[in-house]
Short mmCIF file of C-alpha atoms in Angstrom, two decimals:
data_model
loop_
_atom_site.label_atom_id
_atom_site.label_comp_id
_atom_site.label_asym_id
_atom_site.label_seq_id
_atom_site.Cartn_x
_atom_site.Cartn_y
_atom_site.Cartn_z
CA MET S 1 124.22 181.79 91.67
CA ARG S 2 126.17 179.73 89.13
CA PHE S 3 128.81 177.12 89.95
CA LEU S 4 131.57 175.69 87.90
CA PRO S 5 132.08 172.05 89.04
CA LYS S 6 135.44 170.37 88.96
CA PHE S 7 136.21 166.81 90.00
CA LEU S 8 138.77 166.89 92.77
CA LEU S 9 139.58 163.24 93.66
CA SER S 10 138.29 159.81 94.68
CA ALA S 11 139.09 158.73 98.26
CA THR S 12 139.27 155.18 99.50
CA SER S 13 140.79 155.98 102.92
CA PRO S 14 140.88 158.93 105.36
CA ASP S 15 144.42 159.66 104.19
CA HIS S 16 143.01 160.33 100.85
CA PHE S 17 140.43 162.94 101.92
CA PRO S 18 141.35 166.33 100.32
CA GLY S 19 142.89 168.83 102.75
CA GLU S 20 142.40 172.60 102.96
CA ALA S 21 144.98 173.18 100.26
CA ARG S 22 142.56 171.48 97.81
CA THR S 23 139.23 172.58 99.22
CA GLY S 24 140.04 176.01 100.73
CA GLY S 25 138.19 174.93 103.77
CA ALA S 26 134.83 175.16 101.93
CA PRO S 27 131.84 173.55 103.57
CA GLU S 28 131.01 170.05 102.28
CA VAL S 29 127.64 168.52 101.35
CA ALA S 30 127.53 164.76 101.42
CA PHE S 31 125.06 162.76 99.41
CA LEU S 32 124.08 159.37 100.96
CA GLY S 33 121.61 156.69 100.10
CA ARG S 34 121.04 153.10 98.99
CA SER S 35 122.60 151.92 95.80
CA ASN S 36 120.48 152.87 92.80
CA VAL S 37 118.54 155.65 94.68
CA GLY S 38 119.77 158.19 92.12
CA LYS S 39 122.58 159.99 93.93
CA SER S 40 124.78 160.59 90.89
CA SER S 41 121.82 161.63 88.74
CA LEU S 42 120.71 164.18 91.28
CA ILE S 43 124.19 165.59 91.74
CA ASN S 44 124.53 166.02 88.00
CA LYS S 45 121.16 167.76 87.86
CA LEU S 46 122.32 170.15 90.65
CA LEU S 47 125.54 170.81 88.95
CA GLY S 48 124.13 171.10 85.48
CA SER S 49 126.83 168.76 84.25
CA LYS S 50 127.77 165.07 84.06
CA GLU S 51 130.59 165.21 86.61
CA ALA S 52 129.14 162.30 88.69
CA LYS S 53 129.26 158.97 86.86
CA VAL S 54 125.87 157.28 86.57
CA SER S 55 125.77 153.54 86.58
CA SER S 56 122.77 151.13 86.05
CA THR S 57 124.71 148.62 88.24
CA PRO S 58 123.91 149.17 91.96
CA GLY S 59 126.97 149.57 94.22
CA ARG S 60 129.36 150.54 91.43
CA THR S 61 130.66 153.57 93.33
CA ARG S 62 133.18 152.25 95.95
CA ALA S 63 134.96 155.55 96.82
CA ILE S 64 134.00 159.01 98.09
CA ASN S 65 134.05 161.24 95.01
CA PHE S 66 134.72 164.91 95.83
CA PHE S 67 133.71 167.80 93.55
CA ALA S 68 134.77 171.39 94.03
CA LEU S 69 132.14 174.07 93.13
CA HIS S 70 133.61 177.44 92.12
CA GLU S 71 131.42 180.48 91.86
CA GLY S 72 131.18 181.78 88.29
CA THR S 73 131.74 180.33 84.79
CA GLU S 74 134.45 178.55 83.00
CA HIS S 75 135.76 181.89 81.68
CA LYS S 76 135.55 183.78 85.03
CA HIS S 77 135.38 181.89 88.30
CA SER S 78 136.73 182.13 91.83
CA LEU S 79 139.86 180.11 92.46
CA LYS S 80 138.79 179.05 95.87
CA PRO S 81 135.82 176.68 95.92
CA ALA S 82 132.54 177.90 97.47
CA LEU S 83 131.28 174.35 98.16
CA ILE S 84 132.43 170.81 98.04
CA PHE S 85 130.09 167.95 97.02
CA ALA S 86 130.89 164.43 98.31
CA ASP S 87 129.26 161.49 96.55
CA LEU S 88 129.40 158.54 98.97
CA PRO S 89 129.09 154.87 97.95
CA GLY S 90 125.62 153.42 98.17
CA TYR S 91 125.11 151.09 101.06
CA GLY S 92 123.38 148.38 99.09
CA TYR S 93 120.42 146.44 99.96
CA ALA S 94 121.56 145.01 103.36
CA LYS S 95 120.56 146.71 106.65
CA ILE S 96 122.93 149.04 108.27
CA SER S 97 125.00 147.28 110.93
CA LYS S 98 125.34 149.49 114.05
CA SER S 99 125.64 153.12 112.67
CA ILE S 100 127.05 152.26 109.25
CA SER S 101 126.62 149.23 106.97
CA ALA S 102 129.30 146.65 107.05
CA GLU S 103 128.99 146.75 103.25
CA TRP S 104 130.36 150.28 103.34
CA PRO S 105 134.16 150.65 103.07
CA SER S 106 135.83 151.38 106.45
CA PHE S 107 136.54 154.99 105.54
CA ILE S 108 132.85 156.01 105.45
CA GLU S 109 132.28 156.19 109.24
CA PRO S 110 135.40 158.24 109.85
CA TYR S 111 134.28 160.69 107.18
CA LEU S 112 130.75 161.10 108.65
CA ALA S 113 131.93 161.22 112.28
CA GLU S 114 135.17 163.24 112.03
CA ARG S 115 135.15 165.47 108.96
CA ASP S 116 135.28 168.99 110.28
CA THR S 117 134.15 170.64 107.08
CA LEU S 118 131.08 168.46 106.67
CA ALA S 119 128.19 170.90 106.84
CA LEU S 120 125.20 168.95 105.51
CA CYS S 121 124.23 165.33 104.84
CA ILE S 122 121.60 164.77 102.17
CA CYS S 123 119.94 161.47 102.75
CA LEU S 124 118.22 160.14 99.59
CA VAL S 125 115.30 157.77 99.90
CA ASP S 126 113.34 156.17 97.09
CA SER S 127 109.71 157.45 96.91
CA ASN S 128 108.80 154.51 94.68
CA ILE S 129 109.34 151.77 97.21
CA PRO S 130 108.27 151.07 100.79
CA PRO S 131 110.36 152.75 103.51
CA GLN S 132 113.59 150.81 104.10
CA SER S 133 114.92 150.12 107.61
CA SER S 134 118.49 150.75 106.41
CA ASP S 135 117.47 154.42 105.62
CA THR S 136 115.99 154.74 109.06
CA GLN S 137 119.13 153.51 110.68
CA LEU S 138 121.32 155.84 108.67
CA ILE S 139 119.14 158.84 109.71
CA SER S 140 119.37 157.70 113.25
CA ALA S 141 123.11 157.41 113.03
CA LEU S 142 123.39 161.04 111.73
CA GLN S 143 121.16 162.23 114.50
CA GLN S 144 123.42 160.47 117.08
CA MET S 145 126.47 162.09 115.44
CA GLN S 146 124.62 165.41 115.57
CA ARG S 147 125.18 165.94 111.84
CA PRO S 148 122.78 168.41 110.06
CA TYR S 149 120.82 166.40 107.50
CA LEU S 150 118.04 166.75 104.94
CA VAL S 151 115.96 163.82 103.74
CA VAL S 152 115.21 163.91 99.98
CA ALA S 153 112.76 161.63 98.20
CA THR S 154 113.97 160.84 94.72
CA LYS S 155 112.15 159.62 91.62
CA SER S 156 109.08 161.65 92.66
CA ASP S 157 108.14 162.18 88.95
CA LYS S 158 107.10 158.52 88.72
CA LEU S 159 104.21 159.02 91.15
CA GLY S 160 100.96 160.88 90.75
CA GLY S 161 99.92 163.57 93.27
CA ASN S 162 97.97 161.40 95.56
CA GLN S 163 100.42 158.55 95.30
CA LEU S 164 103.36 160.90 96.13
CA THR S 165 101.45 162.39 99.06
CA LYS S 166 100.89 158.86 100.49
CA SER S 167 104.49 157.85 99.89
CA LEU S 168 105.92 160.93 101.62
CA ALA S 169 103.57 160.37 104.58
CA ALA S 170 104.67 156.77 104.92
CA LEU S 171 108.41 157.83 104.61
CA LYS S 172 108.06 160.53 107.27
CA LYS S 173 106.34 158.15 109.68
CA ALA S 174 108.84 155.29 109.17
CA HIS S 175 111.97 157.51 109.41
CA GLY S 176 110.68 159.66 112.23
CA VAL S 177 111.17 162.90 110.42
CA ASP S 178 108.80 165.91 109.95
CA ARG S 179 109.91 166.88 106.52
CA ILE S 180 110.99 165.22 103.31
CA LEU S 181 111.72 167.14 100.13
CA PRO S 182 110.55 165.37 96.89
CA VAL S 183 112.89 165.78 93.85
CA SER S 184 113.36 164.33 90.51
CA SER S 185 116.50 164.36 88.44
CA LYS S 186 114.35 164.60 85.33
CA SER S 187 112.74 167.87 86.21
CA GLU S 188 113.91 171.40 87.24
CA SER S 189 111.33 172.11 90.01
CA GLY S 190 112.59 169.86 92.74
CA VAL S 191 116.25 170.70 92.10
CA LYS S 192 115.44 174.42 92.32
CA THR S 193 113.85 173.77 95.58
CA LEU S 194 116.86 171.84 96.85
CA TRP S 195 119.40 174.50 96.11
CA PRO S 196 118.06 177.12 98.59
CA GLU S 197 117.86 174.39 101.16
CA ILE S 198 121.55 173.57 100.77
CA VAL S 199 122.59 177.22 100.87
CA SER S 200 120.48 178.16 103.80
CA VAL S 201 121.79 175.34 105.97
CA ILE S 202 125.39 176.06 105.02
CA GLN S 203 124.95 179.70 105.75
CA GLY S 204 123.43 178.96 109.11
#
């Protein structure tokens, strides 16, 4: 399955969220995580493009960036998107207050709580650092909202086999989840594993 990604818009309030006329009612996959966890790099790897802007400065993304994924190629593709990717702002290095960090703009919580087309939340955690309580609180918030989610450990290429095994075990225990998928934006293996996960959850 090939997708042609197209940038839709950047939203800084619920009024800016794309409507059905722009999305075709396609299911949305939201990417969430702390600043500098590698969201944009992973999105670009999944899309096989550089649609998502990558910054070395944590917290640079301050809007929800929406991308429409059309089945096919540039020369022949469906007009209606098959999927929508939503790149959410990183929630910085502070703990999440209540369900969502006070550092996050006010439009983030309405998006997560009320967006009808939101089908899957991909929570990115850094496999190279100890478990962060802010990540745990985000996962708990999504559980309370009853949002389907998948926890993905980024930067797994930087750890050896035994180190990665220990890191994943610590992350699972700290975040209270049974499964975490290790990926790397620098290799194809983890990304190829992630795509079927996204499709299977969306298709139900």
